[in-house]
Coordinates of C-alpha atoms in Angstrom, one line a residue:
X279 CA -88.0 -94.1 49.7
X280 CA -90.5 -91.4 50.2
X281 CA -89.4 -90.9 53.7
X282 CA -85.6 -90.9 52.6
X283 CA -86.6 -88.1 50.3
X284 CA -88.4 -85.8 52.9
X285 CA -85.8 -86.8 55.5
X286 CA -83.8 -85.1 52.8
X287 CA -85.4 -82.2 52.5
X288 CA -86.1 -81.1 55.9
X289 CA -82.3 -81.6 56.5
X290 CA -81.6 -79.5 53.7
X291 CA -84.1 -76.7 55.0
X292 CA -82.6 -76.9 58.6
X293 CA -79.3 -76.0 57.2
X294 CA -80.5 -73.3 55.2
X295 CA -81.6 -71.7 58.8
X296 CA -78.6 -72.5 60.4
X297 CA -76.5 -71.1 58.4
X298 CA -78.8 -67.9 58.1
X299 CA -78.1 -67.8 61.8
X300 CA -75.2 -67.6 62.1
X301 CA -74.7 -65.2 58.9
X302 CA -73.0 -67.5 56.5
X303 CA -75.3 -66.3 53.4
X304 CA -72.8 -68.2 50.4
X305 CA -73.6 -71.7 52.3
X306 CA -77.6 -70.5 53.3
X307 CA -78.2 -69.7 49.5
X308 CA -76.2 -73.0 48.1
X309 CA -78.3 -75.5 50.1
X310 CA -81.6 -73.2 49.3
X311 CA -80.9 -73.9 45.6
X312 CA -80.3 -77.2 46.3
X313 CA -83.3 -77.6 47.8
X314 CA -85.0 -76.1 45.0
X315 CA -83.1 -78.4 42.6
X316 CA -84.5 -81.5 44.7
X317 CA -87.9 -80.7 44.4
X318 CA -88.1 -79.9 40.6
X319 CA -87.1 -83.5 39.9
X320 CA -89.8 -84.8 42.1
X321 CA -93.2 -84.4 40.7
X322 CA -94.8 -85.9 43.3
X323 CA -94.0 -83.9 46.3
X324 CA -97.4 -82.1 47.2
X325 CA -97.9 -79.1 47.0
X326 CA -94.7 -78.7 44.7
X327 CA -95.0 -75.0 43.1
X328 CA -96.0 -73.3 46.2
X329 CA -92.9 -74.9 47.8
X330 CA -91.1 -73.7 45.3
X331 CA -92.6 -70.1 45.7
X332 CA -91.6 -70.4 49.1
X333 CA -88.0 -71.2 49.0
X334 CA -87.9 -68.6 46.0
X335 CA -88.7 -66.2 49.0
X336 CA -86.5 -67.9 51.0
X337 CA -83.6 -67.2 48.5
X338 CA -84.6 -63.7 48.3
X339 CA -84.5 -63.1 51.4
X340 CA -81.1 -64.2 52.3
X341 CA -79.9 -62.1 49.3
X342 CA -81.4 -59.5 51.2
X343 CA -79.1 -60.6 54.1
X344 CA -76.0 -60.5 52.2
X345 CA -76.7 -57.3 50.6
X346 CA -77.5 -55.8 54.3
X347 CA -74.5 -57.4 55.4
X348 CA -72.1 -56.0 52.7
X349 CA -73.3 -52.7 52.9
X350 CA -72.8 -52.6 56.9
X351 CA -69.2 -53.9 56.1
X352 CA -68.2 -51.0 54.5
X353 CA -68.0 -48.7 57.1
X354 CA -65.8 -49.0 60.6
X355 CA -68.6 -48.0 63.0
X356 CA -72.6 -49.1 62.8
X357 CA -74.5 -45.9 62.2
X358 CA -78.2 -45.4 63.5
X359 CA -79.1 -46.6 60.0
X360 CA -77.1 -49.5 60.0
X361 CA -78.4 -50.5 62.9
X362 CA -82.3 -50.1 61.6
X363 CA -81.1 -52.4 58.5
X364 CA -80.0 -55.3 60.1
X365 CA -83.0 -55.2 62.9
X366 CA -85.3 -55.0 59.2
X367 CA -83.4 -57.0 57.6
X368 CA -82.6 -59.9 60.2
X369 CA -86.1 -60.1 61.3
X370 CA -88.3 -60.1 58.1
X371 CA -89.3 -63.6 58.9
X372 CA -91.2 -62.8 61.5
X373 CA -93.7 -60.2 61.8
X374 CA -92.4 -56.6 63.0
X375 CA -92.4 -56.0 66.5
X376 CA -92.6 -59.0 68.2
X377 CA -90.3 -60.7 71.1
X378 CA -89.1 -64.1 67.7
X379 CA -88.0 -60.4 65.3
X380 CA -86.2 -58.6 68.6
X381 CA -85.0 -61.7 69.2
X382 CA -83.8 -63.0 65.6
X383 CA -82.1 -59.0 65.4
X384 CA -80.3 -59.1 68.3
X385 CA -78.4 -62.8 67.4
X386 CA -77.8 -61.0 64.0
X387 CA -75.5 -58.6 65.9
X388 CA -74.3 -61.1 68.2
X389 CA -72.8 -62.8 65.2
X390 CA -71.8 -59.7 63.7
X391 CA -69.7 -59.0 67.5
X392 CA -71.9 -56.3 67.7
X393 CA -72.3 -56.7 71.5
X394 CA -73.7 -53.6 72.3
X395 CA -75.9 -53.3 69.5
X396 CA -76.9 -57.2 70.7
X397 CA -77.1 -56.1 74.3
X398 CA -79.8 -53.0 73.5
X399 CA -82.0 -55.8 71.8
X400 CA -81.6 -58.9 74.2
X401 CA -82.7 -56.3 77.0
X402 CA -85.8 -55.7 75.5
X403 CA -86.8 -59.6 76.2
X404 CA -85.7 -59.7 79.5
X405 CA -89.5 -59.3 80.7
X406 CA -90.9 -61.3 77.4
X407 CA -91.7 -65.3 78.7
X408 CA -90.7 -67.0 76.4
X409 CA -87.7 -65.5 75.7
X410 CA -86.3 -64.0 78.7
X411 CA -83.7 -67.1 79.9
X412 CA -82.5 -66.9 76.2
X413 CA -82.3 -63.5 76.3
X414 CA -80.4 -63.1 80.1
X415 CA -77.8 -65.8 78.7
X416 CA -77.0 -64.2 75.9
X417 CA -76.5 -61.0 77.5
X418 CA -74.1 -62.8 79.4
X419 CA -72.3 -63.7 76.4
X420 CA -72.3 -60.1 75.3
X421 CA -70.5 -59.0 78.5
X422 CA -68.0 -61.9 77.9
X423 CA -67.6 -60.2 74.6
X424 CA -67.5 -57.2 76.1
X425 CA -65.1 -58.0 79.2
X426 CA -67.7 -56.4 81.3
X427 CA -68.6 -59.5 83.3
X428 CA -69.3 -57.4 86.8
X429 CA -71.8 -56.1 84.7
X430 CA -73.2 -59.4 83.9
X431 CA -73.0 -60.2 87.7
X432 CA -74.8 -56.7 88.9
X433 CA -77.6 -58.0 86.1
X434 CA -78.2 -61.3 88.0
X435 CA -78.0 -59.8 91.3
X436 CA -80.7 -57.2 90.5
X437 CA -82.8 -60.2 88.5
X438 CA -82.9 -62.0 91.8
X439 CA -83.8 -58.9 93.8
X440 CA -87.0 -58.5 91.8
X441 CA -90.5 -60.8 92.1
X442 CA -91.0 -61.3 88.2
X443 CA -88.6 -63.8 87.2
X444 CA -89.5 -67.1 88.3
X445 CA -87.6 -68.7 91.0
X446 CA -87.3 -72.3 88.4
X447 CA -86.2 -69.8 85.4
X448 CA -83.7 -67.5 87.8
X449 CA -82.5 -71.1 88.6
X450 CA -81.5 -72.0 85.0
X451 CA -79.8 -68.6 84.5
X452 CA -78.3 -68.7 88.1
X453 CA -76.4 -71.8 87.0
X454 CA -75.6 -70.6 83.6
X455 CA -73.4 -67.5 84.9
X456 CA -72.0 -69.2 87.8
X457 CA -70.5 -71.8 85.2
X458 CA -69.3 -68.6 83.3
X459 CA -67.4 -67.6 86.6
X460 CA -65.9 -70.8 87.5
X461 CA -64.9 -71.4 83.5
X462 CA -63.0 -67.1 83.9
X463 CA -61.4 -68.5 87.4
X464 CA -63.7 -66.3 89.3
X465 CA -64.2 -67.6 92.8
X466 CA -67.0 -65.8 93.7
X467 CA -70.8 -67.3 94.3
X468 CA -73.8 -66.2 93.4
X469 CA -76.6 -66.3 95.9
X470 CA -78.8 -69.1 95.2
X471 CA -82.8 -67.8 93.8
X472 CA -85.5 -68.2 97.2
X473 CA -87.9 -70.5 96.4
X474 CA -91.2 -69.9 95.7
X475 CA -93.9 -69.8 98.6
X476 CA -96.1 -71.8 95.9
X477 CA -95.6 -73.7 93.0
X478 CA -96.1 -71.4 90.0
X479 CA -98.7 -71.9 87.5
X480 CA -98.0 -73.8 84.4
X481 CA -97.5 -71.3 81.0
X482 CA -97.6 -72.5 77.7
X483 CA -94.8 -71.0 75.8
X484 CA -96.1 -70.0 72.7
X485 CA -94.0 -70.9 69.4
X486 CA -93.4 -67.8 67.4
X487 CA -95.5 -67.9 63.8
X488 CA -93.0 -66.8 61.2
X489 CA -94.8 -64.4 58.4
X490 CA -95.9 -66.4 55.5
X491 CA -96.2 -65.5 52.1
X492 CA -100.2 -64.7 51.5
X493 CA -100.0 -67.3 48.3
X494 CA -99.5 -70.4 51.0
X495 CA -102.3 -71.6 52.6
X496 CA -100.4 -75.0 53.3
X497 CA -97.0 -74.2 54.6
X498 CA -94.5 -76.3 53.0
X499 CA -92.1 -76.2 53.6
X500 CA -91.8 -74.3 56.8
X501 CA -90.5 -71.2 57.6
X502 CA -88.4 -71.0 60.9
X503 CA -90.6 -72.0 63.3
X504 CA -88.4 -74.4 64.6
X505 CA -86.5 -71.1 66.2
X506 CA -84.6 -72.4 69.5
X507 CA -84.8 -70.4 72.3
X508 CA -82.6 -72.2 74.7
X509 CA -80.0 -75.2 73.0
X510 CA -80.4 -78.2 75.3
X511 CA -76.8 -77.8 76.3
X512 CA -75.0 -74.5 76.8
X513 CA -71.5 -74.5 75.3
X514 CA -69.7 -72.1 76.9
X515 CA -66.3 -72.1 75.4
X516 CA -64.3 -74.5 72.9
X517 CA -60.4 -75.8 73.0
X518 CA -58.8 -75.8 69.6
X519 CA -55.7 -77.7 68.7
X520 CA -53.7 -76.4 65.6
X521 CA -50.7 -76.5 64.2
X522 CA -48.5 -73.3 63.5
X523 CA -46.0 -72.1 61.1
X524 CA -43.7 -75.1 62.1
X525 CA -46.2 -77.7 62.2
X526 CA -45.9 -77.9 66.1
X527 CA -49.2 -78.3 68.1
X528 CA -50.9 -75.1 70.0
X529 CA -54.3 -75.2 71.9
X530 CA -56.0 -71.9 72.4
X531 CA -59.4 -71.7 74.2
X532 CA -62.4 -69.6 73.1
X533 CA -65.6 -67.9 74.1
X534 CA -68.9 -69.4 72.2
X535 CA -70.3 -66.2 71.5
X536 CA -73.6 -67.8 69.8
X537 CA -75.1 -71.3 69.8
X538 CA -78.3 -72.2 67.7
X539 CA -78.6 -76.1 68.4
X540 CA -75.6 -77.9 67.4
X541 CA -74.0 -75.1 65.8
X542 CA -71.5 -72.6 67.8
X543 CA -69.7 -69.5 66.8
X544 CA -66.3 -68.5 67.8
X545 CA -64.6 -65.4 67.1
X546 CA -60.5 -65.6 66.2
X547 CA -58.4 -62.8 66.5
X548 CA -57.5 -61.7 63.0
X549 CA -53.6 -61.4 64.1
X550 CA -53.9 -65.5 64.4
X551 CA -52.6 -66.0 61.1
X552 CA -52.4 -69.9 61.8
X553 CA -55.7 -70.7 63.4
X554 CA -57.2 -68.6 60.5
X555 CA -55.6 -70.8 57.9
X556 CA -56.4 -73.8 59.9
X557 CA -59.9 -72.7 60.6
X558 CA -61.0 -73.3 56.4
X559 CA -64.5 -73.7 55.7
X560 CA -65.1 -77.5 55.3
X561 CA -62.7 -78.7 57.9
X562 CA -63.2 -81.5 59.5
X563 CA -61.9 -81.2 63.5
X564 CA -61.4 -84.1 65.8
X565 CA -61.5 -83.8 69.6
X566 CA -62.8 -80.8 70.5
X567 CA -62.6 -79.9 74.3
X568 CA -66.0 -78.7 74.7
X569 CA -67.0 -76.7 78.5
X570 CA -70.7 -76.9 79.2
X571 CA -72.2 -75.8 82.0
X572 CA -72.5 -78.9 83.1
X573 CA -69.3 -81.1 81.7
X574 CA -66.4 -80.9 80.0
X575 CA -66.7 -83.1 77.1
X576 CA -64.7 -84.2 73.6
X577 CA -66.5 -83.9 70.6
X578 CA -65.7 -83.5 66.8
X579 CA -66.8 -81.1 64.4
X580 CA -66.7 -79.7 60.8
X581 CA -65.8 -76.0 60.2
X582 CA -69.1 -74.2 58.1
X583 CA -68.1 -70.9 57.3
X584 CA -65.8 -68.1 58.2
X585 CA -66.6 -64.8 57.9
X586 CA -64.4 -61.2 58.6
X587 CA -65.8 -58.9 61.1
X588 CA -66.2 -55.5 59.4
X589 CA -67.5 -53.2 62.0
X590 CA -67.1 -52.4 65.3
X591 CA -64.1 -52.9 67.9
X592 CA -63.6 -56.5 66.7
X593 CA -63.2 -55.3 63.1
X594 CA -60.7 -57.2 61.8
X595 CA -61.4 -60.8 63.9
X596 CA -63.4 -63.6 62.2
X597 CA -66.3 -65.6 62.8
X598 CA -66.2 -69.2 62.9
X599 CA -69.2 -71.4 62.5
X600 CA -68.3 -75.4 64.1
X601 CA -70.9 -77.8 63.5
X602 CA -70.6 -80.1 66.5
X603 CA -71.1 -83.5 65.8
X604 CA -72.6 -84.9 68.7
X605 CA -73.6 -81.7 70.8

């Protein structure tokens, strides 16, 4: 019973992250309270009031979010001080000016479609080792957003033209964009990485240490050190089946512009009145055409949020939030 109940929690706290993620504050708050809620009727959980401290923060925090991500919302372009509020706000977890608060900044704007604003961060990583894959993949996706992918091609090409990305790393993002090309009908190929005259020597990635508050000494429960750098498989884009005005069946097929585990995020023209309507928070969709790098799979998913894009050239879209359920 014990186990049930902290198997409960930690599922609890993992959505409260994910949803942070991907910007979906109303559902990150919810389960945060819930999780407070939880705890208060067990008196036996150690360490119970500075848990409760700790998700206090937590909530907070993501008010903070919200707040920042109102505010931003009310203009049509992101100003220079817009831009420093979501990089402060985004990345309070971790402490200021490392590679986990460049890194937890630029998804922010990736979510927002930002892809500039992402692009300007994820560059800043491309030299950081534990982040740089991450970081050149989701440049990619930027210049997907952006409809720039030559760019995203000239990147690789200069990336495998230099001596300090690893042949086994250049590899991963090598086969990560040609994936992208075959998936956009682009016949082209991209020259393989050389291999390495010796084998490299072996690195231990370090985890990022989120900031704690100074009260915790024990930290329960954590804070998101669990960040993923790299998902285990790269979605690249998602086929949708809907119906429209008359109830008769379309399929449309989109980018993933983010994925944080299990979790992707689409964005949907606003002018697609009926995959809006379709796309409701709580959903629940069945055989989803899923295109990995790898395969091309069928999975099903639940809809977690939907949120209007406020700024930028893709003011006006939405961002959809799929839980995959089996990603």
């Amino acid at each position: 019973m014990a186990q049930d109940k902290a198997a409960y929690a930690k599922s609890l706290l993992k959505e409260v992250e994910v949803y942070r993620s991907h910007c979906l504050f109303v559902e990150a708050r919810k389960r945060a309270e819930d999780l407070i809620g939880f705890i208060r009727k067990n008196d036996r959980i150690k360490h119970r009031e500075q848990i409760l401290n700790s998700l206090k923060t937590k909530v907070r925090q993501i008010e903070e979010e919200a707040d920042a991500f109102e505010a931003v919302g009310l203009s049509s372009l992101l100003s220079p001080a817009d831009r420093t509020r979501i990089k402060k706000v985004f990345s309070s977890a971790y402490e200021a000016g490392t590679d986990a608060s460049v890194y937890e900044a630029a998804t922010a704007f990736l979510v927002f479609g930002q892809f500039k604003e992402a692009l300007a961060e994820f560059r800043k990583l491309i030299k950081s080792k534990p982040f740089r894959v991450a970081a050149v993949k989701n440049i990619f996706r930027c210049y997907i957003g952006l409809s720039e992918l030559n760019h995203a091609v000239s990147l690789y090409l200069k990336l495998q033209a230099s001596a300090f990305f690893p042949p086994e790393e250049l590899e991963r993002v090598h086969y990560f964009l040609q994936s992208i090309l075959k998936m956009k009908g682009v016949s082209r190929q991209l020259p393989r990485p050389k291999p390495s005259e010796k084998p490299p020597p072996r690195q231990e990635v370090e985890k990022p240490a989120p900031r704690k508050p100074k009260a915790l000494e024990n930290p329960e429960p954590p804070a998101p050190e669990e960040l993923v750098i790299e998902p285990s498989l790269d979605i690249l884009s998602v086929t949708l089946t809907y119906p429209d005005q008359s109830n008769e069946q379309k399929s449309l097929v989109l980018d993933v512009s983010f994925q944080r585990k299990n979790t992707i995020s689409i964005i949907v023209s606003g002018k697609n009145l009926d995959l809006l309507n379709y796309l409701q928070p709580g959903k629940k969709l069945e055989d989803l055409q899923l295109n990995s790098t790898d395969i091309i799979y069928v999975d099903d998913g639940v809809v977690q949020g939907k949120t209007e894009i406020r700024v930028g050239k893709k003011q006006g879209d939405y961002t959809v939030t799929i839980k995959l359920g089996g990603a």
